[in-house]
Each structure stands twice: as structure tokens, then as C-alpha cells.
Amino acid sequence: MAEILVLVDHADGEVKKVTLELLTKARALGAPSAVFIGSGYDKAAEKLAEYGAAKVYVAEDAELDGYVTAPKAELLAKLVADTGAAAVLVPATAEGKEVGGRLAVKTGSGILTDAVDVSAELVAEQSIFGGSTVAHSKVTKGTPIIAMRPNATAPEAAPAAAERVDVSVELTDAAKLAKVVEKVVLPKGDRPELTEASIVVSGGRGVGSGENFAIIEKLADALGAAVGASRAAVDAGWYPHQSQVGQTGKTVSPQLYIAAGISGAIQHRAGMQTSKTIVAVNKDEEAPIFELADFGVIGDLFKVVPQVTDEIEKRK
Ligand code: FAD
């Protein structure tokens, strides 16, 4: 069975959920081989085995930690050449897409981004044009590189050997040009990361102020969700930019997306419309978000959201 290379997304060996999703998808396409780059492999090994990595190519090197895309692309290019892999799966995160793009140039291959599914024939289902269209696409040149959106696949465990194969690559001067000089860890709190969360509660201009975001946060905490925001709320300075959902913010695809006081502009939809279930709370029954919502509540969010939060807390 041909190998499917899966780029492991991790932080100091802490494997991100999207990697487990990619391994689950890779099992349906061929023999999944994880590619671990950076430090902390001991922490990652068990998870990669649990989710079906037959092999793990390990380049354990602290210099390759973090957002260093050129060396990662060089290493993957070497592995593609050495293994004759049938495809490479990378997460459709900012870093994953950059590594994938560089890899495509290096290997002369096609890349498909923002895939929400991929068939055994390597036909990818892509959410394109800001999410307004679904395309079915196939790479016809080189080794297909597919960037899969986080939360597109439900991760399923299927233990495998995860045989460790150490690899290294002689980096070109060009790959050494960019270095991480400082890492700024943003306060994260106990909430899940926005693009990884299975539930997201977002607030928009209707929330009215930064202080009022507390009611969005309370609902999020009752559900174990991440907090998102529309650009209007971010531009007003009510919530940080890293929480913005949409065309110029983050793309999320959770099981449940709750939009409170958000009108549903096309640029906001671009970042959330592949969510599995969408609930909208808006006092304007004509708000475009209701065209998209699976469940809509026409009402004042200052009444609806706290009531929902109380109800959820009671049932815990
Ligand atoms: P509004 O459109 O003002 O909607 C507020 C909603 O709240 C209204 O529907 C109102 O009925 C409702 N409301 C008010 N009070 C209450 C209440 N008490 N209870 C219930 N409902 C209430 N936007 C993004 O979100 N993300 C992006 O990444 C993004 N990128 C953009 C890129 C470009 C190039 C451009 C031009 C725009 C972009 N935008 C983006 C902006 C986008 O066009 C909208 O302006 C923005 O999404 C509107 O945010 P909103 O829905 O919070 O505000």
C-alpha cells in the first residue's frame, strides 16, 4: 500500500487534534506515515501510534520548532522523493498551508487547500470562494498535496506500530534565512483553541461593548467552547483580533457554531459556514445569518444568551 505522509502539527510534542483527524483520513487513502519535525517526540509517540501511524519519520531538532516553514518543506520534499508517497496531507492552518505551498513548488506538484474531505481516489472536496462554493478537485501533476481543514474529519483511534524512522536533511542556505527570534505566548486561559474547538460561541456588533462579551464567554464556558468575534466587534476593540472569524480572520468548522448579534455578512460566513450545526441569535428576523442557520432564535441576545447559559448550567 502506498504511503500517505501526514505532517504532524504539535506544540513541543503535544499533538494537535487536527493531526489525529489527518491520520484518520490518511488510513482510508493508504498507509499513513506521520512526519514529526521539531522537539518533544517522546510526548507525541503514543498519540501517533494510537491514531494509526504505521511509521513515523522523526526529525528531532529544536531549530525546527515553531513556525519555520522552509526547512519543513525541504524535509518533506526529501521524504516525498525517498518514499514515493502517494499523497501528503497537511493541516489547512496558516503554517500548514505555507509548508504545503512551498512543498508544491519544490516537488512540482499540485496542492489543494481548504479540503473538507478527500476520497480514496484522492479527489478533494474544497470549500472555495470564501466558502460560497464547493469544488471537487484532483491533482494531476506530481504528488498530490492536500491541506485539510481542522474539524473536517472525526478522529478515530486505530492503533498501529508507529515504527520510528529518524530522518534529517541538509538544509539549503535559503531554508536557513528565516529564524524564530522570539515567541510571544498569548494568554490562552482554559478555553480551547478557536480553530480546533468543537463548539464556538461568537459575538458581533450586537453585543454592544467589550464588557458585554462576558455573557458570550459565560455561554462558551458552560459549553466548553472557544469564543469568536465578528470583525465589527474586533474593529471596535471589544475582542482581540486573534478571535476574529471570517475572510480576514480565522476559519472554523466546529460541530456547533453559535452566532450572537452577528448579521451574517458574506465575509463572516466565509470563516464559519462549514460548521456542522449553526445557531443564530439575532433580534432582526431579516438578518442574513438566518438563511444559513440550522436553528434561529429571533430575540434580544441579552435575554436569550444568559437564559441558555443558565439552562445548560442547571443540566450539568
Ligand atoms: P453587523 O452587521 O452590524 O450586525 C450586527 C447584528 O446584531 C445585526 O444583525 C443586529 O440585528 C444584531 N443585534 C443588535 N443588537 C442585538 C441584540 N441586542 N440581540 C440580538 N441581536 C442584535 N467580517 C467578519 O466578521 N470577519 C471577517 O473576517 C471580515 N473580513 C472582511 C474583509 C473585507 C475585505 C471586508 C470588506 C469586510 C470584512 N468583514 C469581516 C466585515 C463584514 O462585511 C461585516 O461588516 C461584519 O461581519 C459585520 O459584523 P457584525 O455582524 O457583528 O455587525
Short mmCIF file of C-alpha atoms and ligand atoms in Angstrom, two decimals:
data_model
loop_
_atom_site.label_atom_id
_atom_site.label_comp_id
_atom_site.label_asym_id
_atom_site.label_seq_id
_atom_site.Cartn_x
_atom_site.Cartn_y
_atom_site.Cartn_z
CA MET A 1 0.00 0.00 0.00
CA ALA A 2 1.37 3.42 -0.93
CA GLU A 3 2.41 5.70 1.88
CA ILE A 4 0.41 8.79 2.76
CA LEU A 5 2.59 11.35 4.53
CA VAL A 6 0.91 13.33 7.30
CA LEU A 7 2.62 16.46 8.64
CA VAL A 8 2.25 16.41 12.43
CA ASP A 9 1.00 19.67 13.93
CA HIS A 10 2.26 19.88 17.51
CA ALA A 11 3.50 22.23 20.21
CA ASP A 12 6.59 20.79 21.96
CA GLY A 13 5.32 17.27 21.27
CA GLU A 14 1.73 17.98 22.29
CA VAL A 15 -0.09 16.64 19.23
CA LYS A 16 -2.92 18.85 17.96
CA LYS A 17 -6.29 17.33 17.25
CA VAL A 18 -6.06 18.14 13.55
CA THR A 19 -3.18 15.65 13.25
CA LEU A 20 -5.41 12.87 14.58
CA GLU A 21 -8.03 13.88 12.01
CA LEU A 22 -5.46 13.74 9.20
CA LEU A 23 -4.23 10.32 10.33
CA THR A 24 -7.82 9.06 10.41
CA LYS A 25 -8.36 10.33 6.84
CA ALA A 26 -4.98 9.01 5.66
CA ARG A 27 -5.93 5.46 6.73
CA ALA A 28 -8.66 5.48 4.09
CA LEU A 29 -6.15 6.52 1.40
CA GLY A 30 -3.15 4.25 2.03
CA ALA A 31 -0.56 3.51 4.72
CA PRO A 32 -0.31 6.56 6.97
CA SER A 33 3.20 7.74 7.83
CA ALA A 34 3.41 10.65 10.23
CA VAL A 35 6.18 13.23 9.81
CA PHE A 36 7.28 14.71 13.13
CA ILE A 37 9.51 17.78 12.93
CA GLY A 38 10.82 19.69 15.97
CA SER A 39 11.35 18.64 19.58
CA GLY A 40 9.31 16.60 22.06
CA TYR A 41 8.80 13.41 20.08
CA ASP A 42 8.54 11.23 23.20
CA LYS A 43 5.37 13.06 24.17
CA ALA A 44 3.88 12.61 20.70
CA ALA A 45 4.75 8.96 20.01
CA GLU A 46 1.86 7.36 21.88
CA LYS A 47 -0.84 9.51 20.26
CA LEU A 48 0.53 8.94 16.77
CA ALA A 49 0.51 5.17 17.34
CA GLU A 50 -2.99 5.28 18.82
CA TYR A 51 -4.36 7.01 15.71
CA GLY A 52 -2.82 4.65 13.20
CA ALA A 53 0.59 5.89 12.09
CA ALA A 54 2.30 2.80 10.66
CA LYS A 55 5.59 4.71 10.54
CA VAL A 56 6.78 8.00 11.97
CA TYR A 57 9.57 9.90 10.25
CA VAL A 58 11.21 11.87 13.02
CA ALA A 59 13.42 14.95 12.55
CA GLU A 60 14.02 15.84 16.18
CA ASP A 61 15.69 19.22 16.13
CA ALA A 62 14.92 22.21 18.36
CA GLU A 63 15.94 24.52 15.50
CA LEU A 64 12.92 23.28 13.59
CA ASP A 65 10.45 24.14 16.36
CA GLY A 66 7.68 26.58 15.66
CA TYR A 67 6.80 28.48 12.52
CA VAL A 68 9.80 27.65 10.33
CA THR A 69 8.24 26.66 7.07
CA ALA A 70 11.13 26.47 4.60
CA PRO A 71 13.08 23.72 6.43
CA LYS A 72 9.88 21.73 6.98
CA ALA A 73 9.10 21.91 3.27
CA GLU A 74 12.66 20.77 2.42
CA LEU A 75 12.38 17.82 4.74
CA LEU A 76 9.00 16.82 3.34
CA ALA A 77 10.31 17.18 -0.23
CA LYS A 78 13.12 14.76 0.60
CA LEU A 79 10.64 12.30 2.11
CA VAL A 80 8.36 12.53 -0.92
CA ALA A 81 11.33 11.67 -3.16
CA ASP A 82 12.61 8.86 -0.89
CA THR A 83 9.29 7.18 -0.16
CA GLY A 84 7.40 7.72 -3.41
CA ALA A 85 4.41 8.67 -1.24
CA ALA A 86 1.02 8.72 -2.95
CA ALA A 87 -0.04 11.96 -1.25
CA VAL A 88 0.85 14.42 1.50
CA LEU A 89 -1.74 15.68 3.96
CA VAL A 90 -1.08 18.91 5.83
CA PRO A 91 -3.41 20.84 8.13
CA ALA A 92 -5.09 23.84 6.47
CA THR A 93 -3.68 26.13 9.13
CA ALA A 94 -1.59 29.20 8.26
CA GLU A 95 1.61 27.21 8.79
CA GLY A 96 0.33 24.01 7.16
CA LYS A 97 -0.71 25.86 4.04
CA GLU A 98 2.60 27.68 3.81
CA VAL A 99 4.58 24.46 4.20
CA GLY A 100 2.28 22.79 1.65
CA GLY A 101 2.69 25.63 -0.83
CA ARG A 102 6.47 25.55 -0.57
CA LEU A 103 6.44 21.77 -0.90
CA ALA A 104 4.32 22.05 -4.04
CA VAL A 105 6.88 24.38 -5.63
CA LYS A 106 9.80 22.18 -4.61
CA THR A 107 8.26 18.95 -5.91
CA GLY A 108 6.49 20.43 -8.93
CA SER A 109 3.21 19.14 -7.56
CA GLY A 110 -0.32 20.44 -7.31
CA ILE A 111 -1.78 21.49 -3.99
CA LEU A 112 -5.43 21.63 -2.94
CA THR A 113 -6.22 23.82 0.05
CA ASP A 114 -9.18 24.07 2.40
CA ALA A 115 -10.28 20.49 1.74
CA VAL A 116 -13.13 19.30 3.91
CA ASP A 117 -12.96 15.74 2.59
CA VAL A 118 -10.89 13.55 0.31
CA SER A 119 -11.93 10.32 -1.40
CA ALA A 120 -9.92 7.13 -1.88
CA GLU A 121 -9.28 8.34 -5.47
CA LEU A 122 -7.69 11.49 -3.96
CA VAL A 123 -10.50 13.74 -5.13
CA ALA A 124 -10.70 16.56 -2.61
CA GLU A 125 -13.85 18.38 -1.66
CA GLN A 126 -12.88 22.02 -1.22
CA SER A 127 -14.72 24.92 0.26
CA ILE A 128 -13.73 27.80 -2.07
CA PHE A 129 -14.52 31.45 -2.92
CA GLY A 130 -14.86 32.36 0.72
CA GLY A 131 -16.91 29.22 1.33
CA SER A 132 -19.64 30.10 -1.18
CA THR A 133 -18.88 27.12 -3.46
CA VAL A 134 -17.86 23.50 -3.03
CA ALA A 135 -15.46 22.16 -5.66
CA HIS A 136 -14.30 18.60 -6.30
CA SER A 137 -10.70 18.72 -7.44
CA LYS A 138 -7.87 16.35 -8.20
CA VAL A 139 -4.16 16.98 -8.52
CA THR A 140 -2.93 15.89 -11.94
CA LYS A 141 0.77 16.66 -11.60
CA GLY A 142 3.33 15.40 -9.13
CA THR A 143 2.48 14.14 -5.65
CA PRO A 144 -0.91 15.46 -4.51
CA ILE A 145 -0.62 17.78 -1.51
CA ILE A 146 -3.89 18.28 0.30
CA ALA A 147 -4.43 20.83 3.08
CA MET A 148 -7.35 19.62 5.19
CA ARG A 149 -9.40 21.93 7.37
CA PRO A 150 -9.36 21.28 11.12
CA ASN A 151 -12.58 19.65 12.37
CA ALA A 152 -13.48 18.29 8.91
CA THR A 153 -12.98 14.65 9.99
CA ALA A 154 -13.97 12.98 13.26
CA PRO A 155 -10.76 11.44 14.66
CA GLU A 156 -10.97 7.69 15.29
CA ALA A 157 -8.32 5.66 17.06
CA ALA A 158 -6.90 2.57 15.29
CA PRO A 159 -3.66 1.53 16.97
CA ALA A 160 -0.64 0.87 14.77
CA ALA A 161 3.07 0.24 15.17
CA ALA A 162 4.32 3.83 14.64
CA GLU A 163 7.75 2.49 13.74
CA ARG A 164 10.26 5.29 14.31
CA VAL A 165 12.49 6.22 11.38
CA ASP A 166 14.95 9.03 12.09
CA VAL A 167 15.47 11.43 9.22
CA SER A 168 17.49 14.56 8.61
CA VAL A 169 18.05 16.88 5.71
CA GLU A 170 20.95 19.06 4.69
CA LEU A 171 19.21 22.43 4.64
CA THR A 172 19.95 24.82 1.80
CA ASP A 173 21.08 28.35 2.67
CA ALA A 174 17.69 29.64 1.53
CA ALA A 175 15.92 27.43 4.08
CA LYS A 176 18.06 28.90 6.88
CA LEU A 177 17.21 32.52 6.07
CA ALA A 178 14.29 32.79 8.49
CA LYS A 179 14.69 32.06 12.20
CA VAL A 180 12.29 32.29 15.12
CA VAL A 181 13.82 35.00 17.31
CA GLU A 182 11.07 35.32 19.89
CA LYS A 183 7.85 33.59 20.82
CA VAL A 184 5.03 35.56 22.39
CA VAL A 185 2.55 33.28 24.07
CA LEU A 186 -0.85 34.93 24.10
CA PRO A 187 -2.93 34.39 27.22
CA LYS A 188 -4.99 31.32 26.43
CA GLY A 189 -6.92 30.59 29.58
CA ASP A 190 -8.80 27.33 29.82
CA ARG A 191 -10.73 27.66 26.58
CA PRO A 192 -9.93 25.51 23.57
CA GLU A 193 -8.07 26.98 20.61
CA LEU A 194 -10.53 28.65 18.21
CA THR A 195 -9.76 26.62 15.07
CA GLU A 196 -9.65 23.34 16.99
CA ALA A 197 -12.71 23.77 19.21
CA SER A 198 -15.70 21.55 18.56
CA ILE A 199 -18.00 24.33 19.81
CA VAL A 200 -17.55 28.06 19.10
CA VAL A 201 -19.68 30.87 20.53
CA SER A 202 -19.17 34.14 18.64
CA GLY A 203 -20.35 37.66 19.35
CA GLY A 204 -20.82 40.54 16.94
CA ARG A 205 -21.69 44.23 16.94
CA GLY A 206 -24.97 43.36 18.63
CA VAL A 207 -23.03 42.55 21.81
CA GLY A 208 -22.50 46.29 22.19
CA SER A 209 -19.25 46.52 24.20
CA GLY A 210 -16.16 44.68 25.37
CA GLU A 211 -17.63 44.27 28.88
CA ASN A 212 -20.75 42.68 27.42
CA PHE A 213 -18.61 39.95 25.88
CA ALA A 214 -18.70 38.43 29.37
CA ILE A 215 -22.10 36.93 28.54
CA ILE A 216 -20.67 35.32 25.39
CA GLU A 217 -17.76 33.98 27.45
CA LYS A 218 -20.12 32.58 30.11
CA LEU A 219 -22.06 30.62 27.50
CA ALA A 220 -18.79 29.45 25.94
CA ASP A 221 -17.51 28.25 29.33
CA ALA A 222 -20.77 26.44 30.09
CA LEU A 223 -20.32 24.55 26.80
CA GLY A 224 -16.53 24.11 26.96
CA ALA A 225 -16.36 26.24 23.81
CA ALA A 226 -13.98 28.75 22.25
CA VAL A 227 -15.01 32.40 21.86
CA GLY A 228 -15.08 34.02 18.43
CA ALA A 229 -15.95 37.51 17.23
CA SER A 230 -17.04 39.26 14.06
CA ARG A 231 -14.79 41.87 12.52
CA ALA A 232 -17.14 44.62 13.64
CA ALA A 233 -16.61 43.54 17.26
CA VAL A 234 -12.85 43.26 16.76
CA ASP A 235 -12.56 46.61 14.97
CA ALA A 236 -14.46 48.22 17.84
CA GLY A 237 -11.76 46.90 20.18
CA TRP A 238 -14.18 44.66 22.11
CA TYR A 239 -12.35 41.43 21.45
CA PRO A 240 -8.80 40.55 20.28
CA HIS A 241 -8.04 40.10 16.60
CA GLN A 242 -6.90 36.50 17.07
CA SER A 243 -10.54 35.68 17.84
CA GLN A 244 -11.89 37.09 14.58
CA VAL A 245 -13.81 34.61 12.46
CA GLY A 246 -14.12 35.22 8.73
CA GLN A 247 -12.41 36.00 5.48
CA THR A 248 -9.69 38.12 7.11
CA GLY A 249 -9.81 36.19 10.37
CA LYS A 250 -9.81 32.51 11.19
CA THR A 251 -11.73 29.72 9.52
CA VAL A 252 -13.57 27.45 11.90
CA SER A 253 -15.54 24.31 11.21
CA PRO A 254 -16.86 23.17 14.60
CA GLN A 255 -19.68 20.76 15.36
CA LEU A 256 -21.67 23.68 16.77
CA TYR A 257 -21.32 27.41 15.97
CA ILE A 258 -23.41 29.91 17.91
CA ALA A 259 -23.57 33.42 16.43
CA ALA A 260 -24.98 36.08 18.75
CA GLY A 261 -25.60 39.59 17.46
CA ILE A 262 -23.93 38.83 14.13
CA SER A 263 -25.73 39.79 10.91
CA GLY A 264 -24.10 37.13 8.72
CA ALA A 265 -22.14 39.20 6.17
CA ILE A 266 -20.51 37.16 3.40
CA GLN A 267 -17.05 37.85 4.86
CA HIS A 268 -18.12 36.44 8.22
CA ARG A 269 -19.78 33.41 6.63
CA ALA A 270 -16.54 32.65 4.78
CA GLY A 271 -15.00 31.68 8.09
CA MET A 272 -17.79 29.62 9.62
CA GLN A 273 -20.25 28.28 7.10
CA THR A 274 -18.80 24.78 7.03
CA SER A 275 -19.73 24.42 10.73
CA LYS A 276 -21.88 21.30 11.21
CA THR A 277 -24.71 23.00 13.10
CA ILE A 278 -25.24 26.75 13.19
CA VAL A 279 -27.38 28.52 15.76
CA ALA A 280 -28.09 32.25 15.38
CA VAL A 281 -29.46 34.67 17.94
CA ASN A 282 -30.49 37.97 16.39
CA LYS A 283 -33.27 40.45 17.09
CA ASP A 284 -33.73 41.19 13.37
CA GLU A 285 -35.70 38.41 11.72
CA GLU A 286 -34.42 39.61 8.31
CA ALA A 287 -30.74 39.15 9.30
CA PRO A 288 -28.94 37.13 6.58
CA ILE A 289 -27.45 34.80 9.21
CA PHE A 290 -30.87 33.12 9.43
CA GLU A 291 -30.51 31.93 5.79
CA LEU A 292 -27.57 29.88 6.95
CA ALA A 293 -28.62 28.88 10.45
CA ASP A 294 -29.96 25.42 11.28
CA PHE A 295 -31.65 26.91 14.34
CA GLY A 296 -32.54 30.57 14.68
CA VAL A 297 -33.69 32.48 17.73
CA ILE A 298 -35.28 35.85 16.95
CA GLY A 299 -34.71 37.78 20.12
CA ASP A 300 -32.55 40.01 22.25
CA LEU A 301 -29.25 38.29 22.93
CA PHE A 302 -29.07 39.92 26.37
CA LYS A 303 -32.11 37.85 27.34
CA VAL A 304 -31.58 34.72 25.25
CA VAL A 305 -27.88 34.05 25.87
CA PRO A 306 -27.97 34.21 29.72
CA GLN A 307 -31.13 32.04 29.76
CA VAL A 308 -29.42 29.40 27.61
CA THR A 309 -26.32 29.57 29.82
CA ASP A 310 -28.43 29.10 33.00
CA GLU A 311 -30.28 26.18 31.46
CA ILE A 312 -27.05 24.46 30.44
CA GLU A 313 -25.54 25.02 33.91
CA LYS A 314 -28.66 23.52 35.54
CA ARG A 315 -28.41 20.38 33.45
CA LYS A 316 -24.74 19.76 34.20
P1 FAD B 1 -23.49 44.00 11.97
O1 FAD B 1 -23.52 43.66 10.53
O2 FAD B 1 -23.65 45.42 12.36
O3 FAD B 1 -24.61 43.11 12.65
C1 FAD B 1 -24.96 43.21 14.00
C2 FAD B 1 -26.19 42.34 14.19
O4 FAD B 1 -26.52 42.31 15.55
C3 FAD B 1 -27.43 42.86 13.45
O5 FAD B 1 -27.91 41.83 12.61
C4 FAD B 1 -28.41 43.21 14.56
O6 FAD B 1 -29.73 42.91 14.22
C5 FAD B 1 -27.92 42.32 15.68
N1 FAD B 1 -28.24 42.81 17.02
C6 FAD B 1 -28.06 44.06 17.50
N2 FAD B 1 -28.42 44.11 18.81
C7 FAD B 1 -28.86 42.87 19.13
C8 FAD B 1 -29.36 42.30 20.33
N3 FAD B 1 -29.46 43.01 21.45
N4 FAD B 1 -29.73 40.99 20.30
C9 FAD B 1 -29.63 40.27 19.17
N5 FAD B 1 -29.14 40.75 18.01
C10 FAD B 1 -28.75 42.04 17.98
N6 FAD B 1 -16.36 40.40 8.99
C11 FAD B 1 -16.10 39.36 9.78
O7 FAD B 1 -16.89 39.04 10.70
N7 FAD B 1 -14.97 38.63 9.61
C12 FAD B 1 -14.07 38.90 8.64
O8 FAD B 1 -13.05 38.23 8.55
C13 FAD B 1 -14.34 40.00 7.77
N8 FAD B 1 -13.49 40.29 6.77
C14 FAD B 1 -13.80 41.33 5.92
C15 FAD B 1 -12.98 41.58 4.83
C16 FAD B 1 -13.29 42.60 3.95
C17 FAD B 1 -12.40 42.85 2.77
C18 FAD B 1 -14.45 43.39 4.17
C19 FAD B 1 -14.80 44.50 3.21
C20 FAD B 1 -15.26 43.15 5.24
C21 FAD B 1 -14.95 42.12 6.15
N9 FAD B 1 -15.76 41.85 7.25
C22 FAD B 1 -15.49 40.75 8.01
C23 FAD B 1 -16.84 42.77 7.66
C24 FAD B 1 -18.21 42.33 7.24
O9 FAD B 1 -18.52 42.81 5.96
C25 FAD B 1 -19.27 42.87 8.23
O10 FAD B 1 -19.14 44.27 8.29
C26 FAD B 1 -19.12 42.31 9.64
O11 FAD B 1 -19.07 40.90 9.59
C27 FAD B 1 -20.33 42.75 10.46
O12 FAD B 1 -20.21 42.30 11.76
P2 FAD B 1 -21.48 42.07 12.66
O13 FAD B 1 -22.35 41.03 12.02
O14 FAD B 1 -21.01 41.83 14.04
O15 FAD B 1 -22.16 43.51 12.66
#
